[in-house]
mmCIF file of C-alpha atoms in Angstrom:
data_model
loop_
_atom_site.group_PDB
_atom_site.id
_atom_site.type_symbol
_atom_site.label_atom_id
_atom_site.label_comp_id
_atom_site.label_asym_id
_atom_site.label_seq_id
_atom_site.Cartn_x
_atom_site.Cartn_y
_atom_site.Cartn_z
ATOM 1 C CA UNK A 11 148.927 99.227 108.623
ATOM 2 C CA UNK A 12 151.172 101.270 106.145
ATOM 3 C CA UNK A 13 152.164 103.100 103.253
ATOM 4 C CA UNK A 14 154.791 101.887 101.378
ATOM 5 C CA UNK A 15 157.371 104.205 98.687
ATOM 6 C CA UNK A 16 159.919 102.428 96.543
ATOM 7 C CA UNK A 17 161.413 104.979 94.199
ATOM 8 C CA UNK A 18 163.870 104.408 92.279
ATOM 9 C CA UNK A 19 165.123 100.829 94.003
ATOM 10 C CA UNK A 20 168.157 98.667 92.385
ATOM 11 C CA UNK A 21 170.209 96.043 93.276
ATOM 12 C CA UNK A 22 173.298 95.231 91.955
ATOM 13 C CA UNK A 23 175.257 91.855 93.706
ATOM 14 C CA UNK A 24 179.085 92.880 93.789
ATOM 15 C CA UNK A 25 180.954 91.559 90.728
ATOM 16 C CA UNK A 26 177.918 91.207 88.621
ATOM 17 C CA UNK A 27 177.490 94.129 85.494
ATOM 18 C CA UNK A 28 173.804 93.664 85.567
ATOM 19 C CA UNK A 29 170.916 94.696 88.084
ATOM 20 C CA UNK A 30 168.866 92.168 89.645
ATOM 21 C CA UNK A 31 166.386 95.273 90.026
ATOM 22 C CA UNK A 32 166.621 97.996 87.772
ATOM 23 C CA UNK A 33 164.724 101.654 88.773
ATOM 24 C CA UNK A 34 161.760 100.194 90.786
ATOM 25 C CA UNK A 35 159.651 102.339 91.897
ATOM 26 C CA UNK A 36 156.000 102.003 93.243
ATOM 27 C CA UNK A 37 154.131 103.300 95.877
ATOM 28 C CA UNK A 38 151.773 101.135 97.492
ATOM 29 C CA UNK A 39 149.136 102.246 99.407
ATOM 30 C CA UNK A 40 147.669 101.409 103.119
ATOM 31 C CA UNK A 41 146.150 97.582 103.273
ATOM 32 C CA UNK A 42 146.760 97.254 99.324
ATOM 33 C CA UNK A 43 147.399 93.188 98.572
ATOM 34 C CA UNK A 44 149.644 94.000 95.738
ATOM 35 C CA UNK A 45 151.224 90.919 93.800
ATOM 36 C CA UNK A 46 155.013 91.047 92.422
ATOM 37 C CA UNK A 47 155.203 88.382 89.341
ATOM 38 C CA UNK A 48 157.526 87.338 86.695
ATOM 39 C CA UNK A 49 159.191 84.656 85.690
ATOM 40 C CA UNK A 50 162.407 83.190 87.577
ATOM 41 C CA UNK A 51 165.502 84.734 88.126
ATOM 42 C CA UNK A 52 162.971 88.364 87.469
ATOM 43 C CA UNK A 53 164.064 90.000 90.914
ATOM 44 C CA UNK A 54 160.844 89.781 92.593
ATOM 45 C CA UNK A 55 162.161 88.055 95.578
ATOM 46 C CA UNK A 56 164.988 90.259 95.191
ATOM 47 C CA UNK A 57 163.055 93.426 96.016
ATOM 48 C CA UNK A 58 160.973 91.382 98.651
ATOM 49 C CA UNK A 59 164.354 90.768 100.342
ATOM 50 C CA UNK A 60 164.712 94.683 100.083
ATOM 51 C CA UNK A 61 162.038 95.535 101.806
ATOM 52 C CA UNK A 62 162.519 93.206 104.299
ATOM 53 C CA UNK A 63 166.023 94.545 104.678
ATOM 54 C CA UNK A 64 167.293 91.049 104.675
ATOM 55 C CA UNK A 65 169.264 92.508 101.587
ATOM 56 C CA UNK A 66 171.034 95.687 101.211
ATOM 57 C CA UNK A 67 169.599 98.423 98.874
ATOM 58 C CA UNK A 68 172.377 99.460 96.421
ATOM 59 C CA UNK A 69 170.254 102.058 95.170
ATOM 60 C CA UNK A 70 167.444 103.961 95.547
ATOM 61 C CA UNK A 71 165.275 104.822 98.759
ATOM 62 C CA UNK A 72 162.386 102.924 101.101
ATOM 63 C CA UNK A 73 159.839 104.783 102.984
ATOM 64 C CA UNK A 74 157.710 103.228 105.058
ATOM 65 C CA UNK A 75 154.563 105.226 106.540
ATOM 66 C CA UNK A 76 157.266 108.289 105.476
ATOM 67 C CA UNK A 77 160.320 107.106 106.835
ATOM 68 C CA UNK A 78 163.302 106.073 105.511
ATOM 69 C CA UNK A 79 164.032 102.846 105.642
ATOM 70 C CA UNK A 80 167.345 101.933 104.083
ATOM 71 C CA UNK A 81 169.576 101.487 107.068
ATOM 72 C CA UNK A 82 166.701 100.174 109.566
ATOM 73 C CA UNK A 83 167.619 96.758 110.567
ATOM 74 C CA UNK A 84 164.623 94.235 109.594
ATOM 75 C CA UNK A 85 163.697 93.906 113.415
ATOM 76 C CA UNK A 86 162.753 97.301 113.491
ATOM 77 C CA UNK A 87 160.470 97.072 110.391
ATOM 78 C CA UNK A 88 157.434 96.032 111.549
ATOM 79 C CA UNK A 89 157.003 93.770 108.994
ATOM 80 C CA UNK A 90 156.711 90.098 108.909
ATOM 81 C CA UNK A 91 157.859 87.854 105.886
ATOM 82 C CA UNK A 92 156.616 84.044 105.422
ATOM 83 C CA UNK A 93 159.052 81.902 103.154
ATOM 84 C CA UNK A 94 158.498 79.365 100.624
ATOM 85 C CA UNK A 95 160.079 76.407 102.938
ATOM 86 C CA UNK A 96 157.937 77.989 105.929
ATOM 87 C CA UNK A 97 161.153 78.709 107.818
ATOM 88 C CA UNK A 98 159.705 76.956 111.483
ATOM 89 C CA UNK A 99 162.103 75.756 114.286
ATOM 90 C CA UNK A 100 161.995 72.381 114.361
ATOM 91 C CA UNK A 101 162.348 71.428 118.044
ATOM 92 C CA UNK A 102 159.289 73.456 118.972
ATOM 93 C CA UNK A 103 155.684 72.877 118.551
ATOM 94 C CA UNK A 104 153.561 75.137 116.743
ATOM 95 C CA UNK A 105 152.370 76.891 119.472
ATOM 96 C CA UNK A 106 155.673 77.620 120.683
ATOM 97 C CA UNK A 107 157.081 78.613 117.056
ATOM 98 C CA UNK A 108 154.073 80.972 116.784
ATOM 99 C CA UNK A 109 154.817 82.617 120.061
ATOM 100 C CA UNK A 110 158.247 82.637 119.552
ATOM 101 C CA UNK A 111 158.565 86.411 118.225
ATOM 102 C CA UNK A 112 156.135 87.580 120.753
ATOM 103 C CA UNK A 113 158.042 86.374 123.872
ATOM 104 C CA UNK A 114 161.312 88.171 122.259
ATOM 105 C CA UNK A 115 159.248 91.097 122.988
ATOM 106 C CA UNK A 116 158.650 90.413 126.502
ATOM 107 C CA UNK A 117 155.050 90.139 125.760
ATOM 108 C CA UNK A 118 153.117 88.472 129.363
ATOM 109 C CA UNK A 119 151.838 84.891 128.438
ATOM 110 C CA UNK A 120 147.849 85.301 128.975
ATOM 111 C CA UNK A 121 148.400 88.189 125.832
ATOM 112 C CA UNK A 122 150.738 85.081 124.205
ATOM 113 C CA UNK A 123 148.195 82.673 124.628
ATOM 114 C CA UNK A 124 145.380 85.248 123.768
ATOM 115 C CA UNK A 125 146.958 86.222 119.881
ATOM 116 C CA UNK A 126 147.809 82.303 119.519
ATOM 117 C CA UNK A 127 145.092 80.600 119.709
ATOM 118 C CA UNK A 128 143.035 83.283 117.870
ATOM 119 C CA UNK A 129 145.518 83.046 115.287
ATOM 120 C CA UNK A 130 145.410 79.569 115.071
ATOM 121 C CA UNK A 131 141.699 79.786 114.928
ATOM 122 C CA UNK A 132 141.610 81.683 111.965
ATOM 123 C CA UNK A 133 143.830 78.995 110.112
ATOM 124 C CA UNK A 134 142.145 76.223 111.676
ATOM 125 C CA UNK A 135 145.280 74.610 113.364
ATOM 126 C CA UNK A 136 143.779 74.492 116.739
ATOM 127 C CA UNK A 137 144.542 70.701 117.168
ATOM 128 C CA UNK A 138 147.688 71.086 116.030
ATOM 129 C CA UNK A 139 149.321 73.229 118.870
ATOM 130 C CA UNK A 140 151.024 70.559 120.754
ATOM 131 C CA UNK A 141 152.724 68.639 117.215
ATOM 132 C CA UNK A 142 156.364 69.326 115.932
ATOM 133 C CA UNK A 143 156.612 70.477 112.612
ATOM 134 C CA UNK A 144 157.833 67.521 111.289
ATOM 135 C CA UNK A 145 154.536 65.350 112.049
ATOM 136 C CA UNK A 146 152.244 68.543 109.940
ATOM 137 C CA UNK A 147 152.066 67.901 106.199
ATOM 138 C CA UNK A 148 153.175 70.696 103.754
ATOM 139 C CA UNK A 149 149.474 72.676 103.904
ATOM 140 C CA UNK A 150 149.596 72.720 108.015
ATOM 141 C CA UNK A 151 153.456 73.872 107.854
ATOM 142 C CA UNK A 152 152.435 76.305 105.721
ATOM 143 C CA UNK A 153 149.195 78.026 107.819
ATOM 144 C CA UNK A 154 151.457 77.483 111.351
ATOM 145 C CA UNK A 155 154.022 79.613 109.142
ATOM 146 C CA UNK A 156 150.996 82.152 108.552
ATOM 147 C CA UNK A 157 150.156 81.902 111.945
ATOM 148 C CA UNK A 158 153.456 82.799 113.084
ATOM 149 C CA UNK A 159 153.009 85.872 110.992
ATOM 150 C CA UNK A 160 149.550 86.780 112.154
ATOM 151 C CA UNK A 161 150.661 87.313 115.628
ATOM 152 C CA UNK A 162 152.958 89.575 115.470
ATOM 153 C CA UNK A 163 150.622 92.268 113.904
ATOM 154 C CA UNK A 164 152.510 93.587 111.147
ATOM 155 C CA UNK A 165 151.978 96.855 109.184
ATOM 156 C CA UNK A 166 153.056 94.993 106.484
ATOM 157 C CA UNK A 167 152.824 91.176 105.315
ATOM 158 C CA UNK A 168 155.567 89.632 103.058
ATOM 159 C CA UNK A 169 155.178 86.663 101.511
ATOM 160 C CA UNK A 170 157.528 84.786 99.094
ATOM 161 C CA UNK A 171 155.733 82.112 97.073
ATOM 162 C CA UNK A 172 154.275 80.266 99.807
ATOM 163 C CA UNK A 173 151.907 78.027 98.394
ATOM 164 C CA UNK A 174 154.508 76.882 95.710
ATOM 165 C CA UNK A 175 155.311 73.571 98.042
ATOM 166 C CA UNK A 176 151.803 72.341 98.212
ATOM 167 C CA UNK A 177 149.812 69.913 95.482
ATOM 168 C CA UNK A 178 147.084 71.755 93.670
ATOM 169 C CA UNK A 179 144.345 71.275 95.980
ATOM 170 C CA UNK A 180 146.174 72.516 98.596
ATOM 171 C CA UNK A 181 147.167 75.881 97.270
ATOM 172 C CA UNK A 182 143.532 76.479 96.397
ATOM 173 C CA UNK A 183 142.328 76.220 99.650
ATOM 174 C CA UNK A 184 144.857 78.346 101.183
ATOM 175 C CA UNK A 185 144.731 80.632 98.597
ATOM 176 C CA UNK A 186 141.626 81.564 99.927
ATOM 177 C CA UNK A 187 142.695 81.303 103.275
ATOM 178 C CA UNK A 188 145.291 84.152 102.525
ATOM 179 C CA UNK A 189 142.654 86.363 100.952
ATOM 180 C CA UNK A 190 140.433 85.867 103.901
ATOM 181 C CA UNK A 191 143.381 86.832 106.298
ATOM 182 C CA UNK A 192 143.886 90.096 104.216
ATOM 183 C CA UNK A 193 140.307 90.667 104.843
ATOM 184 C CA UNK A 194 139.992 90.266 108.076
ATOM 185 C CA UNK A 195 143.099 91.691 109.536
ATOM 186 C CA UNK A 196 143.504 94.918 106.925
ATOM 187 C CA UNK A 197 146.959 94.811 106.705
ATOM 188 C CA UNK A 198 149.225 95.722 103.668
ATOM 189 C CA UNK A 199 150.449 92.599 101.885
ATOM 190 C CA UNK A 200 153.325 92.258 99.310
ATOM 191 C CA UNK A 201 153.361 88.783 97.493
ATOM 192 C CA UNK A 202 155.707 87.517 95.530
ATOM 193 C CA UNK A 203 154.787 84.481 93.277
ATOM 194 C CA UNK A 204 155.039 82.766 89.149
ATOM 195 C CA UNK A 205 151.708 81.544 89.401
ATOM 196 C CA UNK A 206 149.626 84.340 87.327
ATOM 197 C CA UNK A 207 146.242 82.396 88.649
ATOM 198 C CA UNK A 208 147.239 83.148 92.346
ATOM 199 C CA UNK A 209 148.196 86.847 90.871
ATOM 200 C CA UNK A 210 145.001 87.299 89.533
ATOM 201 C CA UNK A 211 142.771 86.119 92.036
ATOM 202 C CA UNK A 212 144.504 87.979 95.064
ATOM 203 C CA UNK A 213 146.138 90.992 93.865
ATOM 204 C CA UNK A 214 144.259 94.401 94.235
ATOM 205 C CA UNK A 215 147.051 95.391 91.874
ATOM 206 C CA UNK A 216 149.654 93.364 90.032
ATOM 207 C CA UNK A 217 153.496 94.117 89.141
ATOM 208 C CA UNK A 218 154.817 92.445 86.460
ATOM 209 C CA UNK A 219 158.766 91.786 85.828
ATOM 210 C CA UNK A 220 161.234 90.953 83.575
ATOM 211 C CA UNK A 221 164.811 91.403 83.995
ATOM 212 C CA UNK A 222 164.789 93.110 86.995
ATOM 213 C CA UNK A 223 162.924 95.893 84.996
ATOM 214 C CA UNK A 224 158.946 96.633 85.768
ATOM 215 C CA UNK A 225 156.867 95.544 82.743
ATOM 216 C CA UNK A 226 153.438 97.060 84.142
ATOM 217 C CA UNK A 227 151.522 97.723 87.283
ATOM 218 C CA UNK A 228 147.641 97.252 87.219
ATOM 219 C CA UNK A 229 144.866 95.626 88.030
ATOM 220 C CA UNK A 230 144.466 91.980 86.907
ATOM 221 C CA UNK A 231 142.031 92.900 84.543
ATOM 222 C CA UNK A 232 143.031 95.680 82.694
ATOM 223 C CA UNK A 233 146.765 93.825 82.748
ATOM 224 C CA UNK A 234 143.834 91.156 80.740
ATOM 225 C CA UNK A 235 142.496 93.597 78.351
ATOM 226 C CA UNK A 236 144.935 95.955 78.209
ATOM 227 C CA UNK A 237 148.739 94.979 77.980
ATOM 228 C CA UNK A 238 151.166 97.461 77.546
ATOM 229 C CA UNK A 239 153.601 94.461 75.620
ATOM 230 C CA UNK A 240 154.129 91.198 73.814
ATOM 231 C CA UNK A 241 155.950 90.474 77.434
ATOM 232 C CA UNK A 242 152.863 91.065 79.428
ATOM 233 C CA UNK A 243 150.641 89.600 76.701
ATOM 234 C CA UNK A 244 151.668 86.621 76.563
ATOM 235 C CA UNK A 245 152.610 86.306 80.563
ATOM 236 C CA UNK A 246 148.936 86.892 81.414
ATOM 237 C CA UNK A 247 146.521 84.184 80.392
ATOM 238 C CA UNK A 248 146.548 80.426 79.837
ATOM 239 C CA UNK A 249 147.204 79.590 77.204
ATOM 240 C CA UNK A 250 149.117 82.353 76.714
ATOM 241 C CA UNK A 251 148.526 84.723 73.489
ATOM 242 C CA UNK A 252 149.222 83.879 70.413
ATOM 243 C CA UNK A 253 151.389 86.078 68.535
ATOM 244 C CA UNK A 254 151.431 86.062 64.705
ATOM 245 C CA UNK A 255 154.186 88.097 62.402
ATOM 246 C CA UNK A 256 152.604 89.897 59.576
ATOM 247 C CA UNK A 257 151.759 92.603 57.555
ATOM 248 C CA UNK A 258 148.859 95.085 57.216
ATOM 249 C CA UNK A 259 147.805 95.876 53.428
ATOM 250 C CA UNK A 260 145.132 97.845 51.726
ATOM 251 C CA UNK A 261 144.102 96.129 48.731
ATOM 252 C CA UNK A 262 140.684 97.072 47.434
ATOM 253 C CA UNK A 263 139.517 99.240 49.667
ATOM 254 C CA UNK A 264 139.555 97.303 52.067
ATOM 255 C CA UNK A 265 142.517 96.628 55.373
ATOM 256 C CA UNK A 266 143.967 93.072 56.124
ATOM 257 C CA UNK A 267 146.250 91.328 57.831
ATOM 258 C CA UNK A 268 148.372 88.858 56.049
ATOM 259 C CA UNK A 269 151.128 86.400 56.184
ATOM 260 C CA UNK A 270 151.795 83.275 54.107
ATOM 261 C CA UNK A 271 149.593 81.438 55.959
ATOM 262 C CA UNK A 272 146.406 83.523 56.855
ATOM 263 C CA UNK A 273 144.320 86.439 55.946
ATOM 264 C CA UNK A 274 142.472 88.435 58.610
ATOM 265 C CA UNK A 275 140.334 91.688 57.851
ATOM 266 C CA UNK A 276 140.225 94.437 60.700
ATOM 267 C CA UNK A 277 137.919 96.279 61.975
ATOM 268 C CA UNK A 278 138.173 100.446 61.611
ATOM 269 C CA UNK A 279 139.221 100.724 65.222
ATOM 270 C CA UNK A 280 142.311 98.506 64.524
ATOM 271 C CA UNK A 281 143.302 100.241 61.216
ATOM 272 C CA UNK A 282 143.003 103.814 63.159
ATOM 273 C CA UNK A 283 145.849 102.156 65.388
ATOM 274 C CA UNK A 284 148.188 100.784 62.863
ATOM 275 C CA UNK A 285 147.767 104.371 60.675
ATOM 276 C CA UNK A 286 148.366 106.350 63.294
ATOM 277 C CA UNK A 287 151.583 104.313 64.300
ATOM 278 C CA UNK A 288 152.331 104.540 60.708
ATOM 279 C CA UNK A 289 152.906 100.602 60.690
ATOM 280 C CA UNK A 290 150.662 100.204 57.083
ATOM 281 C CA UNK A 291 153.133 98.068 55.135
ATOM 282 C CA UNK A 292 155.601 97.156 58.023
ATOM 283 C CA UNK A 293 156.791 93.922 59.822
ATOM 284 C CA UNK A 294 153.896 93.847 62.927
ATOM 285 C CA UNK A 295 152.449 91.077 65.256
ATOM 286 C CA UNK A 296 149.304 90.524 65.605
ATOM 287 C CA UNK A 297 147.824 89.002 68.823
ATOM 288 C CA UNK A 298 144.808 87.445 69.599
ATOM 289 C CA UNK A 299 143.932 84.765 73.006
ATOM 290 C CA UNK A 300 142.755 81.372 72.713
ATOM 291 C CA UNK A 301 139.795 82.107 74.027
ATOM 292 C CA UNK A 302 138.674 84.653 71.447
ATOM 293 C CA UNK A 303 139.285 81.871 68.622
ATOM 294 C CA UNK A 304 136.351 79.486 67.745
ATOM 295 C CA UNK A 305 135.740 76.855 64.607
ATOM 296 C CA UNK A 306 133.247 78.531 62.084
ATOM 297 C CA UNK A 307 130.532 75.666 62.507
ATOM 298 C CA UNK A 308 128.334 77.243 60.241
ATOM 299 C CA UNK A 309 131.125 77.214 57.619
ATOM 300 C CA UNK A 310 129.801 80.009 55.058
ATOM 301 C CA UNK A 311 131.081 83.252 57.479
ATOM 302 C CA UNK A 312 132.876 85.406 55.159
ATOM 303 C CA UNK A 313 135.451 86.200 57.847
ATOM 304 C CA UNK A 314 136.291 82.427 58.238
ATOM 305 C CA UNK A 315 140.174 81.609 57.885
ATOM 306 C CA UNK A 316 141.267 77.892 56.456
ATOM 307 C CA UNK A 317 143.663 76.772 59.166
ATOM 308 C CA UNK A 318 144.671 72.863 59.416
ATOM 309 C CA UNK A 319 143.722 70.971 62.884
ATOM 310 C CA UNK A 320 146.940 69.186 64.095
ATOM 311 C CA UNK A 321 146.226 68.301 67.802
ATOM 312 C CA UNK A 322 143.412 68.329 69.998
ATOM 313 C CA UNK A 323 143.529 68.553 73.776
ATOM 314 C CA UNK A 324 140.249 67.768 75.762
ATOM 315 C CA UNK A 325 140.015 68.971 79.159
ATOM 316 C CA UNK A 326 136.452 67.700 79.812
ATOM 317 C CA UNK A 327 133.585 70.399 78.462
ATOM 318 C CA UNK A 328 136.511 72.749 77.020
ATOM 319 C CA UNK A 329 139.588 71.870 74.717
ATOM 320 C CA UNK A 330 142.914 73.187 73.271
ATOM 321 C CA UNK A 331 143.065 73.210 69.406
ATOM 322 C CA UNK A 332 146.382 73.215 68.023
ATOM 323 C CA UNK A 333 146.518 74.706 64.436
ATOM 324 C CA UNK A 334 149.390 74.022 62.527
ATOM 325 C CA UNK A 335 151.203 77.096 60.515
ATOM 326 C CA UNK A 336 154.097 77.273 58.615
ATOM 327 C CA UNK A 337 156.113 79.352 61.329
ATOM 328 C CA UNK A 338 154.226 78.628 64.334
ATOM 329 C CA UNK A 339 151.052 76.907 65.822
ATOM 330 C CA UNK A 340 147.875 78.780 66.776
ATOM 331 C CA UNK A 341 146.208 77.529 69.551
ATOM 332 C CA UNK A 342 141.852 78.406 70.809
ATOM 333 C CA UNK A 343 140.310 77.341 73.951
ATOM 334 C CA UNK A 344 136.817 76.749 72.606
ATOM 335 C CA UNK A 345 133.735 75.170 74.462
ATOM 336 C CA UNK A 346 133.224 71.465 73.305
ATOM 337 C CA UNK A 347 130.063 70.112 75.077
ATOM 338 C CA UNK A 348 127.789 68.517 72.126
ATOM 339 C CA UNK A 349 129.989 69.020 69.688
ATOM 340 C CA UNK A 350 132.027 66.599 67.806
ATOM 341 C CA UNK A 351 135.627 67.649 66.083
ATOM 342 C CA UNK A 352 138.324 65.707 64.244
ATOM 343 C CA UNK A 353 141.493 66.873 62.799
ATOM 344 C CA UNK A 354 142.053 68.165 59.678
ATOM 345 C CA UNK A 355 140.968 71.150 57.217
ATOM 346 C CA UNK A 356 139.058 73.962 59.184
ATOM 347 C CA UNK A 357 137.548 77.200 58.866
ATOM 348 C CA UNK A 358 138.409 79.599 61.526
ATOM 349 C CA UNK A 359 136.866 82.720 63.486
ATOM 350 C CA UNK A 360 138.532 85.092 65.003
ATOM 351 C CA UNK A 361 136.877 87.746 67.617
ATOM 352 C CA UNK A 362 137.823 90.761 65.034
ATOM 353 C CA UNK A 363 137.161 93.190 68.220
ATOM 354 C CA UNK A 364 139.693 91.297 70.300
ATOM 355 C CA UNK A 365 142.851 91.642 68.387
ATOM 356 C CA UNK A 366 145.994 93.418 69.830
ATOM 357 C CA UNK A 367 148.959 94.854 67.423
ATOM 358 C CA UNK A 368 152.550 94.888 68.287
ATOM 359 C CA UNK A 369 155.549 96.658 66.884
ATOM 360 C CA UNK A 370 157.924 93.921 66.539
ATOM 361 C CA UNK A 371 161.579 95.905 67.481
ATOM 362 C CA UNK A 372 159.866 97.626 70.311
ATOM 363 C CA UNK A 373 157.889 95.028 72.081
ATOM 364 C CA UNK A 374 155.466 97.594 72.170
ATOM 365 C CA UNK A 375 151.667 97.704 72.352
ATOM 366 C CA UNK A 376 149.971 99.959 69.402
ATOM 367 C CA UNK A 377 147.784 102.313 70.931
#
């Protein structure tokens, strides 16, 4: 169990000008399940690697429960990683590739046997032991690959998109399996994945990246309510924001957003923002999710906006309406049990308290 300090972490590979991890730094605290995500090529695995010390920190320090870390070989780390292709030996059977780090240590067999078979009862690979890994499927490589983890009794899990080889029912069950085993064995866990549903159903905090840079670290649901740019915006949630360029103008009074296409009046909150930002009359995006977007059934709402249906995507009781602008689409998630739509000339309602606002050079949330 352990405490974890990255400050100030970079990687540079040698004849490349840019960092694969630029000025990380995070501290991370005892039996935290914290969640590194971004899209490919971000650096997550990168710093993973790091930590690991299966690569070499160009920059930048590693504690670990307070000590320094940088120039301990990864045997000496007390930490155990699980890889995406599961990593097993392939001329051993899973009870011998889950004792295998355990008899390195000159542990005595009944103690072998002992963390083994518990192991493999927690994963539910008991009638497994005796198989190769080539006659498991891709879910059972995966848990003997946990397994093989579990035993050793790490202060620290690592775990680089494991689930990212299995179908879709799979990596639901163990998905859960993996929370479970956090549970139950109250261990720190760092997990690296580009699936934001596994990020936002196992991460006590999540650490989004781009570039090698750190976008924002948070919980998943204030990175839901409360994201700190059009990056992170539109990285959390599916589908993902949508993000309309406008302007805000006063014109009788009264505040609105505009573009050639739409019209959108704002609530006092929301005008407080863009004043304060001094972004009245300036180039700003406006951002609103799919789910806070609904057709105005009753039709006579005087906050309804005329949009034009284009596609329709129906996903049993819920669907994806496509709205066709002149620079972009808008898309809403909306509820469609008992209720009929076609394509064509709509009216539209936005959630007015569920708009975000962007300055377009920055990136920036307006706060």
């Amino acid at each position: 169990m352990a405490n974890l300090s990255l400050k100030g972490i970079e990687k540079i590979y040698p004849g490349n000008k840019t960092k694969s991890v630029e000025n990380f730094n995070l501290e991370i605290e005892n039996e935290e399940f914290i969640v590194l995500i971004g899209p490919s090529g971000c650096g997550k695995s990168t710093l993973l690697r790091m930590i690991a010390g299966l690569e070499e920190i160009t920059s930048g320090e590693l504690y670990i429960d307070g000590k320094l870390m940088n120039d301990v070989e990864p045997k000496d780390r007390d930490i155990a990683m699980v890889f995406q292709n599961y990593a097993l030996y392939p001329h051993m059977t899973v009870y011998d590739n889950m004792a295998f780090a355990l008899k390195l240590r000159n542990i005595d067999k009944d103690t072998i046997d002992k963390e083994v078979r518990r192991a493999a009862k927690v994963l539910n690979i008991e009638e497994y032991l005796e198989r190769k890994p080539k006659a498991l499927s891709g879910g059972q490589r995966q848990r003997v690959a946990l397994g093989r983890a579990i035993v050793r009794k790490p202060k620290v899990f690592l775990m680089d998109e494991p689930l990212s080889n299995l179908d879709a029912k799979l990596r639901v069950q163990t998905r859960a399996e993996i929370i479970k085993m956090h549970e139950d064995l109250k261990t720190t866990f760092i997990y690296v994945t580009h699936d934001q549903t596994e990020a936002m159903t196992m991460g006590d905090r999540i650490v989004i990246m781009h570039d090698g840079i750190v976008q924002q670290v948070d919980t998943p649901q204030n990175l839901y309510n409360e994201p700190a740019n059009i990056f992170v915006a539109g990285f959390i949630g599916s589908p993902q924001m949508n993000f309309i360029n406008g302007k805000v103008i006063e014109k009788e009074g009264k505040f609105r957003f505009v573009n050639e296409d739409l019209y959108c009046d704002l609530l006092e909150k929301d005008i407080e923002i863009i004043k304060k930002n001094n972004m009245i009359g300036e180039d700003i995006v406006m951002g609103i999710r799919p789910e806070h977007i609904d057709i105005d059934y009753s039709e006579n709402s005087p906050y309804s906006i005329p949009l034009k249906l284009e596609i329709i995507e129906l996903l049993g009781s819920e669907g994806y309406l496509h709205f066709k602008t002149s620079s972009d689409q808008i898309v809403a998630k909306v509820n469609l049990e008992e209720k009929g739509i076609e394509k064509g000339d709509k009216k539209v309602l936005f959630e007015l308290d569920k708009l975000y606002f962007f300055n377009p050079e920055t990136t920036n949330r307006l706060v």
